[in-house]
CSV table of C-alpha atoms in Angstrom, one decimal:
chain,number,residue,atom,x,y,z
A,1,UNK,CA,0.0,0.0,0.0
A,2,UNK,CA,1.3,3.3,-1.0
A,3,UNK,CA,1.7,6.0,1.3
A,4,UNK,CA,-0.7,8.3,1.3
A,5,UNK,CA,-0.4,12.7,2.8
A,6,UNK,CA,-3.1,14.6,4.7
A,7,UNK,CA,-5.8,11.9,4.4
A,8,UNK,CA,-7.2,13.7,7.0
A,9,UNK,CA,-8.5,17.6,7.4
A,10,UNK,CA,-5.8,19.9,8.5
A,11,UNK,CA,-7.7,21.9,11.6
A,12,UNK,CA,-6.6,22.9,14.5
A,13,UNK,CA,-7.1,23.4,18.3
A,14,UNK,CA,-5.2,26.0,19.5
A,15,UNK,CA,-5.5,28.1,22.8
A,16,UNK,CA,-5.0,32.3,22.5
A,17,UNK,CA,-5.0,34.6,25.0
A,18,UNK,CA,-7.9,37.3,25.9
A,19,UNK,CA,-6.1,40.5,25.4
A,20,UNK,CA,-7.5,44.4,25.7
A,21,UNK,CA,-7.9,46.9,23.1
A,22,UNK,CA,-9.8,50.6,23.7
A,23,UNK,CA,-10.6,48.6,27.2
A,24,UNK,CA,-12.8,45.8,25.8
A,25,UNK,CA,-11.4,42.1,25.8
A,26,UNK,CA,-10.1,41.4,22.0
A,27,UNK,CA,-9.3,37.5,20.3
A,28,UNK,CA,-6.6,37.9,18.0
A,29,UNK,CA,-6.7,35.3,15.6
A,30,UNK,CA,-4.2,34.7,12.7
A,31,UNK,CA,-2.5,31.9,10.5
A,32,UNK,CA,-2.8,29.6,7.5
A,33,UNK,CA,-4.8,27.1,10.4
A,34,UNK,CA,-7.9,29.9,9.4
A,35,UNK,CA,-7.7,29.2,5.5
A,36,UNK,CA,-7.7,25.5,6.4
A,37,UNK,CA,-10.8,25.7,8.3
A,38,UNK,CA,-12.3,27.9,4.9
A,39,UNK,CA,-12.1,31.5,6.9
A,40,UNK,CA,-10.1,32.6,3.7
A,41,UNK,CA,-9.3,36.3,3.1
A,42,UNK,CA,-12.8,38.8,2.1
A,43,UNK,CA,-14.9,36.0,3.1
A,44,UNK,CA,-17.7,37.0,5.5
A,45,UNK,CA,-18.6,35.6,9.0
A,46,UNK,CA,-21.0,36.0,11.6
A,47,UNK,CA,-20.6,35.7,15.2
A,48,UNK,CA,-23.1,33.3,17.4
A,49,UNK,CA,-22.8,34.0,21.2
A,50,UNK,CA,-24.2,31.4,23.7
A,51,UNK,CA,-23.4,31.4,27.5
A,52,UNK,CA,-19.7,30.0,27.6
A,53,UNK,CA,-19.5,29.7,23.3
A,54,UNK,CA,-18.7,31.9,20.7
A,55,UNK,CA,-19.1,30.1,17.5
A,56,UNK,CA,-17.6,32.5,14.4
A,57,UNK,CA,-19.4,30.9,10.7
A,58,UNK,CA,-18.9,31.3,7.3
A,59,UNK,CA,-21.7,33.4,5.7
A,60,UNK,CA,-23.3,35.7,2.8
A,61,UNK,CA,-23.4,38.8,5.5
A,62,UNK,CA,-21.1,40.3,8.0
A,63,UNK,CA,-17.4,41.3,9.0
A,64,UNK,CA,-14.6,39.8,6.5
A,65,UNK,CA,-12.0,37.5,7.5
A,66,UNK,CA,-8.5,40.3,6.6
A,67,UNK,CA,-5.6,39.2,5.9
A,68,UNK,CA,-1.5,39.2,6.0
A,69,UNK,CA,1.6,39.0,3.6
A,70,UNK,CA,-0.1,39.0,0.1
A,71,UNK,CA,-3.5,37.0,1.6
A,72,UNK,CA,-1.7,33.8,2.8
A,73,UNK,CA,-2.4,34.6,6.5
A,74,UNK,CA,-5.8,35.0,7.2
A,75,UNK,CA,-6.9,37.1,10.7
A,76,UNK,CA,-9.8,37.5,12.5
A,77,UNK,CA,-9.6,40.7,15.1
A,78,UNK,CA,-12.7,40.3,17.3
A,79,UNK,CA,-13.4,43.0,20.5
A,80,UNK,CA,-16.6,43.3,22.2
A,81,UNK,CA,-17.3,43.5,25.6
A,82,UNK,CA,-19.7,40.4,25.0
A,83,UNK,CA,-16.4,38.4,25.1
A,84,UNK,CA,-16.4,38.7,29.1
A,85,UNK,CA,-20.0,38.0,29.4
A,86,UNK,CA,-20.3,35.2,27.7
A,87,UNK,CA,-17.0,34.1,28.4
A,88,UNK,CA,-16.7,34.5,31.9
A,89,UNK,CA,-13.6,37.2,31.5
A,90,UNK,CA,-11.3,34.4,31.2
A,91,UNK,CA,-7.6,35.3,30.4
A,92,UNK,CA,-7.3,32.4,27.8
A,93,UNK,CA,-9.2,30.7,25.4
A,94,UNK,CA,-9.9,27.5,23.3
A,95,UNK,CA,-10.0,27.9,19.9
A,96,UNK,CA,-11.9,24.7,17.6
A,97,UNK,CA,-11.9,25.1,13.9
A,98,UNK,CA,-13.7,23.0,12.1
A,99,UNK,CA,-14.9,23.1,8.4
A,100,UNK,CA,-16.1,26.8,7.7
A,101,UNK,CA,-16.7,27.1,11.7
A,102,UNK,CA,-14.8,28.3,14.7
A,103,UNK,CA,-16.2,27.2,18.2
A,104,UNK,CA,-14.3,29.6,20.7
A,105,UNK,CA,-14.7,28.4,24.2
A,106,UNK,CA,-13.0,29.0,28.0
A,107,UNK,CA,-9.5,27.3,27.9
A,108,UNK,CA,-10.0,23.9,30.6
A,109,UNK,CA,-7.6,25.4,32.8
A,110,UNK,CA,-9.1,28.6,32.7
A,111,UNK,CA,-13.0,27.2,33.1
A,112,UNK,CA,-11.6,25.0,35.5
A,113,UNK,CA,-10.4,27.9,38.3
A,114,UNK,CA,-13.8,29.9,37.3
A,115,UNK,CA,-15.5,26.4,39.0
A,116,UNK,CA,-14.0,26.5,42.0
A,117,UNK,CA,-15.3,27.4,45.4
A,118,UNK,CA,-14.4,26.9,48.9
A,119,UNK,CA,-16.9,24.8,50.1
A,120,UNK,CA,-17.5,23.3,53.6
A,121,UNK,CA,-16.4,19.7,51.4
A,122,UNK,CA,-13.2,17.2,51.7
A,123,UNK,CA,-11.8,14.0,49.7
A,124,UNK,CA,-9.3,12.4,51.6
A,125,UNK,CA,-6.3,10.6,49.5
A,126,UNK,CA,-4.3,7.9,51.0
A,127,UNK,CA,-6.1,8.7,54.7
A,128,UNK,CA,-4.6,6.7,57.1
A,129,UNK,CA,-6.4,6.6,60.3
A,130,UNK,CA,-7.5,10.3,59.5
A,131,UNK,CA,-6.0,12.3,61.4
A,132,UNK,CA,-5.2,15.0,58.2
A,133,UNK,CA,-8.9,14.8,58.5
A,134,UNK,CA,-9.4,15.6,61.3
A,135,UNK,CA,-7.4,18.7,61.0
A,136,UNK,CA,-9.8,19.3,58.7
A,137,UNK,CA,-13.0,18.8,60.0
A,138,UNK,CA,-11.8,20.9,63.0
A,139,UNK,CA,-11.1,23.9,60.7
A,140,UNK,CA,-14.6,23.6,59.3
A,141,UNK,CA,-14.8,20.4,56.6
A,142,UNK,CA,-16.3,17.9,56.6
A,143,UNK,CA,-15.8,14.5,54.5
A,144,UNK,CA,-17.3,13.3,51.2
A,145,UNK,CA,-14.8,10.7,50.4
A,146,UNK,CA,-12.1,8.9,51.1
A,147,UNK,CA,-9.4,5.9,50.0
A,148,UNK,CA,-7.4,4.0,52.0
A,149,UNK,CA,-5.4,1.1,51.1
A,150,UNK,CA,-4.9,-1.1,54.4
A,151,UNK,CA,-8.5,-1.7,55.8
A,152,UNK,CA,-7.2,-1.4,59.4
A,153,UNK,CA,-6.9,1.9,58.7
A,154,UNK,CA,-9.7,2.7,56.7
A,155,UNK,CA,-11.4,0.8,59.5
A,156,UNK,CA,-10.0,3.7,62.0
A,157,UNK,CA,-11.3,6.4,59.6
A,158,UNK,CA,-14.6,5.4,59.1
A,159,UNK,CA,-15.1,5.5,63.2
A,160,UNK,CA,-14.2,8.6,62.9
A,161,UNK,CA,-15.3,10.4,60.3
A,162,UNK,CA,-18.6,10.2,57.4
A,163,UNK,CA,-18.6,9.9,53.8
A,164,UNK,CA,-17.6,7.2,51.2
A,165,UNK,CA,-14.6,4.8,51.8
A,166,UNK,CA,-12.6,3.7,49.0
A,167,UNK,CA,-10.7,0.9,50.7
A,168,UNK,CA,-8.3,-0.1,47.7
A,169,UNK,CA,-5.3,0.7,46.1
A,170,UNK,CA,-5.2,3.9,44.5
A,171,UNK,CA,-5.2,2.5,41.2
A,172,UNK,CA,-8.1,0.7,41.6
A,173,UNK,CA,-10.5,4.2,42.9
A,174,UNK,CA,-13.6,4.2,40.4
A,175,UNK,CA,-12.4,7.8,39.0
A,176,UNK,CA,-15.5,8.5,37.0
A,177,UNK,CA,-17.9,7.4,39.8
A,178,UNK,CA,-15.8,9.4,42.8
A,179,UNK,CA,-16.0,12.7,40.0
A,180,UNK,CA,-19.7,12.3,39.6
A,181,UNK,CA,-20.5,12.0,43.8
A,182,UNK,CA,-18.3,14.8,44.4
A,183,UNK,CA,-19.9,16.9,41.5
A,184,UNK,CA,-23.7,16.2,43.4
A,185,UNK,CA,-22.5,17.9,46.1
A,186,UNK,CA,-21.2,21.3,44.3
A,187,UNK,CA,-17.7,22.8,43.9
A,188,UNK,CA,-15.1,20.2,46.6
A,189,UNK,CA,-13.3,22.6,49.0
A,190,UNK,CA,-10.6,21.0,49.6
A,191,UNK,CA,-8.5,17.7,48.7
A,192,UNK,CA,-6.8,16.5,51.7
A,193,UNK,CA,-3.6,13.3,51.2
A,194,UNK,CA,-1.1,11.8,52.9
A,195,UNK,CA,1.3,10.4,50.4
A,196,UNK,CA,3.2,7.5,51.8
A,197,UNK,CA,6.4,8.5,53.0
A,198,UNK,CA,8.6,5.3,53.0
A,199,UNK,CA,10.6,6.5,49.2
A,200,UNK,CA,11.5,9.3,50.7
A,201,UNK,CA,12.0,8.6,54.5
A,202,UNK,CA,16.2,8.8,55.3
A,203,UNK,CA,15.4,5.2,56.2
A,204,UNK,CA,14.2,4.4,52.6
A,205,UNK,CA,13.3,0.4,53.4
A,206,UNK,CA,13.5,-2.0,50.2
A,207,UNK,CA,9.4,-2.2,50.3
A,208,UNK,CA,6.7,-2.0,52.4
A,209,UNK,CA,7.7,-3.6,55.6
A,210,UNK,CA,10.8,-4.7,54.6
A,211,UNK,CA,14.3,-4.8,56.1
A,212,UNK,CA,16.6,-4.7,53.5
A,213,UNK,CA,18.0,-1.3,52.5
A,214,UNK,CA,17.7,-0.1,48.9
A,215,UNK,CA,20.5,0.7,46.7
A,216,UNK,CA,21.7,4.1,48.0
A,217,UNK,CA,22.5,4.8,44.1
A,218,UNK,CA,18.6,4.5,43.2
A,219,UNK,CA,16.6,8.0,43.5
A,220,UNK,CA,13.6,7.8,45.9
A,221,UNK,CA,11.3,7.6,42.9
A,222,UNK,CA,13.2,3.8,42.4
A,223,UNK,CA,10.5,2.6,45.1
A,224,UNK,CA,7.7,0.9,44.5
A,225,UNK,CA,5.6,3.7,46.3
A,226,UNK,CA,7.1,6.6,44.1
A,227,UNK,CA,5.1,7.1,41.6
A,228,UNK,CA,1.8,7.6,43.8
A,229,UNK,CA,2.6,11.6,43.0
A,230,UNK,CA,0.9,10.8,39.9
A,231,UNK,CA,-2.4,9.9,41.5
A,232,UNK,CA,-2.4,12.9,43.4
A,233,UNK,CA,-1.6,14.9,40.5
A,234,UNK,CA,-4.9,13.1,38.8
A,235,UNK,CA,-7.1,14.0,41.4
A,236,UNK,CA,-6.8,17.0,41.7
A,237,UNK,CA,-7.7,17.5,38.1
A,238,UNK,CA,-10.0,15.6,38.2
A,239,UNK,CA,-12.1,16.5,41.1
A,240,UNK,CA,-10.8,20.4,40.6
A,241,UNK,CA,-11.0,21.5,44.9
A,242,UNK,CA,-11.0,24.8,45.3
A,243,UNK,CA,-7.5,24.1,48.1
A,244,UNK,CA,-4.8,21.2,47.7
A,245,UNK,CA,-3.2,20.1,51.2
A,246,UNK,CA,-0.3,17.7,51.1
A,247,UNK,CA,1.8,16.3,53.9
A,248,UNK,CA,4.9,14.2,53.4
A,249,UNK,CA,8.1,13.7,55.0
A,250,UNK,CA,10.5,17.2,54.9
A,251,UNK,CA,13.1,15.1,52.2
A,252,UNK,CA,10.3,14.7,50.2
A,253,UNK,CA,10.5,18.7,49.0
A,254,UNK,CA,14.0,18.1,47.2
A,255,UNK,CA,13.2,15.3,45.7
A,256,UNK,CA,12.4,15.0,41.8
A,257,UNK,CA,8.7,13.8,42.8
A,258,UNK,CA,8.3,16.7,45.1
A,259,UNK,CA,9.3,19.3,42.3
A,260,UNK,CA,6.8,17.7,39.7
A,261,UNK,CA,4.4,17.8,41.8
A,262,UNK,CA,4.7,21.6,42.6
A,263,UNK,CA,5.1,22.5,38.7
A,264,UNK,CA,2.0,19.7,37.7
A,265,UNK,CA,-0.5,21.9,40.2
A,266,UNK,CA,0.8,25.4,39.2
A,267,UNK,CA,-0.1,24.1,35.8
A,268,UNK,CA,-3.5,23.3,36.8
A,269,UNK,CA,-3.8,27.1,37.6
A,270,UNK,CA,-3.0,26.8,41.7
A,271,UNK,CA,-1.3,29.3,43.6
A,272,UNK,CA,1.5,26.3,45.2
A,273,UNK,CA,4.1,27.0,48.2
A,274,UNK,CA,5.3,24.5,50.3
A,275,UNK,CA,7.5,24.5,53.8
A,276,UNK,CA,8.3,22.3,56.5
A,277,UNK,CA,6.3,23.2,59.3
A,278,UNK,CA,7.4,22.2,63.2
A,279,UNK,CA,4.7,21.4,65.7
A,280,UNK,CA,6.6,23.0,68.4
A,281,UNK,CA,6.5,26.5,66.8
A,282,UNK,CA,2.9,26.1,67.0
A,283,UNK,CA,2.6,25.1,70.2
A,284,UNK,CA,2.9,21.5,69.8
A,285,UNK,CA,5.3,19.2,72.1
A,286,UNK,CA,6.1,16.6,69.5
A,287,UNK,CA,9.3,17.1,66.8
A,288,UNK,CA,7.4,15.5,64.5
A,289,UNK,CA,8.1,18.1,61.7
A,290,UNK,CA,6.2,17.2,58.2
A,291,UNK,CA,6.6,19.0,54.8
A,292,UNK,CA,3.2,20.9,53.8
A,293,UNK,CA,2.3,21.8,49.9
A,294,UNK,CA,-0.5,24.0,49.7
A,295,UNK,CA,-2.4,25.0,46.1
A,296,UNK,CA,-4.8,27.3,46.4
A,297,UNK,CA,-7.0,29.1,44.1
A,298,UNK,CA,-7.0,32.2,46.2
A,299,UNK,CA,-3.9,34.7,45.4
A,300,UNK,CA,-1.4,34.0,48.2
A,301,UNK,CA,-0.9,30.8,50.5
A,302,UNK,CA,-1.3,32.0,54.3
A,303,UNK,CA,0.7,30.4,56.6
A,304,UNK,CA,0.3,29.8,60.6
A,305,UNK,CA,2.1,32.1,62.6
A,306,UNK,CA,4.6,30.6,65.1
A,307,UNK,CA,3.8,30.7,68.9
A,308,UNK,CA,6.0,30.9,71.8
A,309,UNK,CA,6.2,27.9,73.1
A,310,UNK,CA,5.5,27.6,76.8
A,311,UNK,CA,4.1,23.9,77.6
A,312,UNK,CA,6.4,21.3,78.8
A,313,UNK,CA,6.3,17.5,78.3
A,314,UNK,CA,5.5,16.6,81.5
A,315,UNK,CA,1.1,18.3,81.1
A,316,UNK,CA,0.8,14.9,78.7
A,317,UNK,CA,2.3,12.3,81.0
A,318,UNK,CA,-0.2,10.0,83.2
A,319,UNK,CA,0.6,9.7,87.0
A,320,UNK,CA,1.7,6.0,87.1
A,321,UNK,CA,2.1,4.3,90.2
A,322,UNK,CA,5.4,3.2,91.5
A,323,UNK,CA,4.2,-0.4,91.7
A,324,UNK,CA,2.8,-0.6,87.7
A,325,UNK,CA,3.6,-3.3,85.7
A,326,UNK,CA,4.7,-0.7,82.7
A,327,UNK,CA,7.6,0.1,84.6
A,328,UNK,CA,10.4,-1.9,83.8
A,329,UNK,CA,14.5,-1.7,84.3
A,330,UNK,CA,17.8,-3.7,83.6
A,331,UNK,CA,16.6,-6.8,85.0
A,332,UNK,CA,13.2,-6.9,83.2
A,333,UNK,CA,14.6,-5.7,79.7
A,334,UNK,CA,18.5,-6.3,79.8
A,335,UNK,CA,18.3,-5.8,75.8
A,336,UNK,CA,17.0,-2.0,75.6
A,337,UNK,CA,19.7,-1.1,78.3
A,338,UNK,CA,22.7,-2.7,76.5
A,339,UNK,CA,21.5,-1.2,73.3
A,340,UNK,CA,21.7,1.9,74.6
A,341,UNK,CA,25.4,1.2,76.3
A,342,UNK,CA,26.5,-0.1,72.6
A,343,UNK,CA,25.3,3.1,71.6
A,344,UNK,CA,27.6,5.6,73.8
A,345,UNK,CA,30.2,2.9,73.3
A,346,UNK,CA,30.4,3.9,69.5
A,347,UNK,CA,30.7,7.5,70.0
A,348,UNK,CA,27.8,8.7,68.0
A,349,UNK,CA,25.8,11.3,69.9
A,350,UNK,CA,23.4,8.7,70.8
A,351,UNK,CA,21.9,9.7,74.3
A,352,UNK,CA,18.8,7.5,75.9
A,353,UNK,CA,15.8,9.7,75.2
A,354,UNK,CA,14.8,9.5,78.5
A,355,UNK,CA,11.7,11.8,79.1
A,356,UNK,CA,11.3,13.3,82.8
A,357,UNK,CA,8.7,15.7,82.0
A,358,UNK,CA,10.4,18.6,82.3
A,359,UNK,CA,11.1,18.5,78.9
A,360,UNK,CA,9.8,22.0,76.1
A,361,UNK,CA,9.8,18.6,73.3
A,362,UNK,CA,9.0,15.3,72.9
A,363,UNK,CA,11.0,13.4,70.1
A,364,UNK,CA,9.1,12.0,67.4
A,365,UNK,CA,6.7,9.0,68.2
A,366,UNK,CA,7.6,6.7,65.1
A,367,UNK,CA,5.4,4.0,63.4
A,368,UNK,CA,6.5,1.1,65.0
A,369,UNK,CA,7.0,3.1,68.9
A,370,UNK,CA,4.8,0.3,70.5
A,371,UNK,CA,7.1,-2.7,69.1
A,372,UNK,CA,9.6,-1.4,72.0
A,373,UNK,CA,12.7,-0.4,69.2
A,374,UNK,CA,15.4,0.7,71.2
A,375,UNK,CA,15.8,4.3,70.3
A,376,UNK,CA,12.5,5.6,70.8
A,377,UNK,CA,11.9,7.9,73.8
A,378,UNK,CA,10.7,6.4,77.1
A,379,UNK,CA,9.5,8.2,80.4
A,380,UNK,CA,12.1,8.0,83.6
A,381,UNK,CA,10.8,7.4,86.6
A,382,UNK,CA,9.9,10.4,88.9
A,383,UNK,CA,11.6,8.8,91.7
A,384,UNK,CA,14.1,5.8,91.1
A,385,UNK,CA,16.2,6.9,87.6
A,386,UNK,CA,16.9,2.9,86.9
A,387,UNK,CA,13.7,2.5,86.2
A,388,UNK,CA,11.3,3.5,83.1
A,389,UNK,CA,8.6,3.0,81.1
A,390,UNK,CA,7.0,3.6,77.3
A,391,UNK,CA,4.4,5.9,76.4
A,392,UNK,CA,0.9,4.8,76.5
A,393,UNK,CA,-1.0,4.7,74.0
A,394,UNK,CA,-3.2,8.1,75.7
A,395,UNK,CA,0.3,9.9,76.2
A,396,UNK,CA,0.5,9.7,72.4
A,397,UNK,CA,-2.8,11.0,71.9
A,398,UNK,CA,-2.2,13.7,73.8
A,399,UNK,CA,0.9,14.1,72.4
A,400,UNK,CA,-0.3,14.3,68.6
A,401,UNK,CA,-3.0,16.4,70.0
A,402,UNK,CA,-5.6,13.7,69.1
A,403,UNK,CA,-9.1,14.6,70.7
A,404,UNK,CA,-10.3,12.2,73.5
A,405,UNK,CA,-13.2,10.9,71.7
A,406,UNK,CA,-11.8,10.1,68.9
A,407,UNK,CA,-11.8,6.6,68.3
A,408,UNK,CA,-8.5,4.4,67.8
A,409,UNK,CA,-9.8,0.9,67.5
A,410,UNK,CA,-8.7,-1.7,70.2
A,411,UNK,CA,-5.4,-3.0,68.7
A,412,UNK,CA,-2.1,-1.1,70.8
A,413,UNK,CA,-0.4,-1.8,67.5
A,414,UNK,CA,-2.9,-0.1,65.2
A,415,UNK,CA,-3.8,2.9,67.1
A,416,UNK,CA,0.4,3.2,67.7
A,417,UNK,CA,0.8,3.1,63.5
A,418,UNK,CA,-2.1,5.5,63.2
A,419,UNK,CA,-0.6,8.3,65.8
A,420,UNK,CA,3.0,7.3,64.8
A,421,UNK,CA,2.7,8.5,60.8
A,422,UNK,CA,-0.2,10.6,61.2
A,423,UNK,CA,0.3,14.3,61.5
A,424,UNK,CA,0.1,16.9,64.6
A,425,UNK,CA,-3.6,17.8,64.6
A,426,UNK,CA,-3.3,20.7,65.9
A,427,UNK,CA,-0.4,22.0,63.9
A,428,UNK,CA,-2.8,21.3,60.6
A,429,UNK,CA,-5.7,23.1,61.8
A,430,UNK,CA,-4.4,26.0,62.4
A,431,UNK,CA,-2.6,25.6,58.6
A,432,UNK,CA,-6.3,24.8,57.1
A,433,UNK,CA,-7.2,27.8,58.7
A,434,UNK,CA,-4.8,29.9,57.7
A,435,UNK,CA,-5.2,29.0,54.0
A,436,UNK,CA,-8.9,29.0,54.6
A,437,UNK,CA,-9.6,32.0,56.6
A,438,UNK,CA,-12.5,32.2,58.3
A,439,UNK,CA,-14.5,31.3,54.5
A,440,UNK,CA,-15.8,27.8,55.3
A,441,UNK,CA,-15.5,28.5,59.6
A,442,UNK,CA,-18.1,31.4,59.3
């Protein structure tokens, strides 16, 4: 079979901006594209305006198509202040030729901002146990959706908070159906996730769970959890929230995933900033510090302001007899203590986080805290300095600033994962807030 040229029409889709001429909103059109689609040089058109369409189309009567070098650039110089009213005032536009037509529409990005609104609404992305949303819901949100992977998890959430769970991978989330349920409730306020952490962690495990260390030559992206930036990426355009909040670990803002996903939601016509915010310059008594990306449709991202902080560690720590069980010393757990001797052997720093109370900071409460790993912190006893014992499981809550009635599920383990990779409450309120105002709170 021979091969065969332009078997097909040659039109075009092209996007122009909205510019100003005599203070009305002018569409400058011009190229050989317009002869293609028949708008040839002295031939008349008419203009049909609809609410969010401008169609231009050949006819017998009206303004001429003009043209450039010798007629072989054709150009159509349009300016009305229609343009804004039917348009929207957008600063860009779609352009559609077609044969002896011209269908002039919002550009998506464009029609997408002129959608969005800061409702009272939130879709939670890779949840957890919830406590991003609860941030939320505190600040004035409440939930329409959410997906979460590990159903212990998702079992946590849905104690906690209302609205659809998707408990599967993030692959396998309906798209079209989560779009329509959040489009029968109005504009979503804000899309709340949790990306998981482990590619980007200075631990950086082999997989999920496992020991072995990965290849220090491999990016973070190398993991098998890297590419989830994607997905968050997706929904946003998809489900088009009015905010974007995002917490990850603090590495995660150098790293190639954390740069595309900046650019990929200033493309989609957000306001982005991002910083690493400390709970303890908000108050908080935990250093668990987390990396925030906000996009926003408003101008600016608003920030939290810090606080001076004034609470020590001791106003979260239960009064625990001497004769508990939980307390526990050489003789009961010879292991923890020699680790800790092998550790000032070696000459690294390393110094038993040993919590008396007095304490303005509480190291960070890792995932794993209640499988006893030797370098988390543990409380000293008030009295006899050989003995200690670990947080409980309420020392933690209060800790993360988790509200009493919020429900952890009866599993130590569980409700230790959920606190020990979710985020300071208290520390995202006030950021959901910030961004916010007081729009969805009033």
């Amino acid at each position: 079979m021979s091969a065969q040229r332009c078997t097909f029409a040659r039109f075009r889709t092209t996007v122009v901006s909205v510019g100003r001429h005599r203070g009305q909103p002018r569409i400058y059109l011009e190229g050989r594209w317009l002869i293609d689609a028949g708008f040839q040089p002295g031939n008349a058109f008419e203009a049909r305006f609809q609410t969010g369409r401008l169609e231009l189309s050949l006819s017998e009567h009206g303004r001429s198509v003009s043209s450039k070098r010798s007629r072989r650039v054709a150009v159509i110089d349009l300016h009305c202040a229609a343009i804004d009213r039917i348009l929207g005032g957008v600063e860009k536009v779609t352009v559609h030729a077609e044969h002896h037509r011209l269908i002039i529409t919002p550009e998506r990005i464009a029609l997408q901002r002129s959608k969005r609104q800061l409702t009272p609404t939130a879709v939670s992305l890779f949840a957890g146990g919830g406590l991003l949303a609860e941030a939320a819901r505190q600040a004035g949100f409440q939930t329409l959706a959410a997906v979460e992977l590990d159903g212990r998890y998702a079992d946590i959430f849905q104690l906690n908070h209302g609205g659809r769970m998707y408990a599967c991978s993030i692959e396998q989330v309906p798209w079209a159906q989560l779009q329509q349920m959040v489009e029968a409730h109005g504009p979503l306020g804000l899309l709340e996730m949790g990306l998981p952490c482990e590619p980007f962690s200075r631990i950086r495990r082999l997989d999920r769970g496992g020991q072995s260390k990965r290849d220090g030559s491999l990016p973070p992206e190398a993991h098998e959890l890297g590419d989830l930036v994607y997905f968050a990426i997706k929904a946003a355009d998809l489900l088009n929230p009015h905010t974007v909040i995002i917490e990850e670990v603090p590495p995660f803002l150098e790293s190639g995933a954390g740069w595309i996903l900046r650019g990929a939601l200033a493309r989609l016509g957000y306001t982005v900033d991002a910083r690493v915010l400390d709970p303890r310059d908000h108050g908080g008594l935990t250093a668990r510090a987390r990396a925030a990306i906000v996009a926003t449709s408003f101008n600016r991202v608003c920030w939290p302001e810090p606080v001076e902080q004034q609470r020590r560690v001791g106003e979260i720590l239960d009064d625990v007899a001497d004769d508990s069980p939980l307390w526990f010393d050489l003789a009961t757990k010879p292991w923890l203590y020699q680790h800790w001797e092998r550790q000032r052997e070696r000459g690294n720093g390393f110094v038993p986080p040993r919590l008396t109370g007095d304490e303005s900071s509480c190291p960070t409460i890792k995932k794993r805290y209640f499988a006893g790993q030797g370098d988390n912190p543990v409380v000293q006893h008030p009295r006899d300095p050989s003995k200690h014992r670990w947080l409980t499981v309420d020392e933690v809550r209060r800790l993360m600033e988790v509200p009493v009635d919020y429900q952890l599920g009866d599993a130590i383990t569980v409700a230790g994962e959920v606190l020990g990779q979710g985020v300071h409450v208290e520390t995202f309120r006030q950021l959901i807030e910030a961004v916010a105002g007081s729009t969805v709170s009033a």
